[in-house]
XYZ file of C-alpha atoms in Angstrom:
85
model
C -34.557 94.012 42.074
C -35.496 94.689 45.619
C -33.485 94.406 48.709
C -35.737 94.556 51.858
C -33.537 94.986 55.144
C -34.030 96.579 58.326
C -33.246 96.390 62.473
C -35.395 94.092 64.720
C -34.776 93.990 68.838
C -34.921 90.919 70.648
C -35.215 90.821 74.012
C -33.803 88.056 76.242
C -34.760 87.642 80.175
C -31.457 86.716 81.948
C -33.060 86.362 85.809
C -34.149 88.127 88.576
C -31.984 90.503 90.807
C -32.788 91.616 94.410
C -32.033 95.438 94.241
C -33.714 98.475 94.906
C -35.265 100.490 91.634
C -33.446 103.741 91.157
C -36.299 105.403 89.890
C -39.347 104.769 92.327
C -37.037 103.248 95.559
C -38.981 100.070 95.861
C -36.818 97.271 97.153
C -37.785 93.757 95.519
C -36.823 91.610 92.428
C -36.157 93.466 89.152
C -35.726 91.637 86.020
C -32.289 91.659 84.118
C -32.713 91.602 80.537
C -30.443 91.867 77.246
C -31.544 93.522 74.283
C -29.731 92.689 70.954
C -30.540 95.079 68.091
C -29.743 93.117 64.456
C -29.575 94.374 61.064
C -32.071 91.929 58.953
C -31.573 91.225 54.995
C -34.874 89.831 53.253
C -36.283 89.199 57.154
C -32.970 86.992 58.588
C -31.253 88.780 61.480
C -27.248 88.882 59.979
C -25.310 91.225 61.930
C -25.730 92.138 65.616
C -25.382 96.125 65.935
C -25.953 96.757 69.591
C -26.181 94.946 72.834
C -27.985 96.456 76.068
C -28.368 95.258 79.195
C -31.312 96.763 80.946
C -33.075 96.232 84.846
C -36.767 96.500 84.679
C -38.755 97.538 87.660
C -41.890 95.219 88.184
C -43.775 98.074 90.266
C -47.093 98.276 88.235
C -46.776 102.181 88.709
C -43.041 102.703 87.935
C -41.944 100.161 85.233
C -38.581 102.155 85.036
C -35.937 100.675 82.536
C -32.512 101.213 83.453
C -29.072 100.440 81.615
C -26.554 98.849 83.001
C -23.067 97.919 81.581
C -22.121 94.397 80.696
C -19.871 94.210 83.983
C -22.806 95.268 86.063
C -24.824 92.995 84.632
C -22.849 89.846 85.206
C -22.049 91.239 88.953
C -25.718 91.044 89.464
C -26.675 87.529 87.774
C -23.509 86.089 90.019
C -24.599 87.473 93.279
C -28.349 86.807 92.762
C -26.742 83.081 92.193
C -24.820 83.092 94.897
C -28.319 84.315 97.379
C -29.778 81.245 96.099
C -27.270 78.715 96.829
């Protein structure tokens, strides 16, 4: 009997946030994403192992990815939603 297992990460874009990149310093819209890593058994994702929130710089010369915690991600999304209204 064979057991086929592994891990896979799925990226979920959450929205655009207005802030400056911490690496290159360019101010503008950065993409906030949630990355969920799950344990898979027979190619079926079962158990979420890790959830990370990352802000990605869209500058073609930078492309930095900076981790943020969940509270900071929620705050950034709320601030972006209030600016659009």
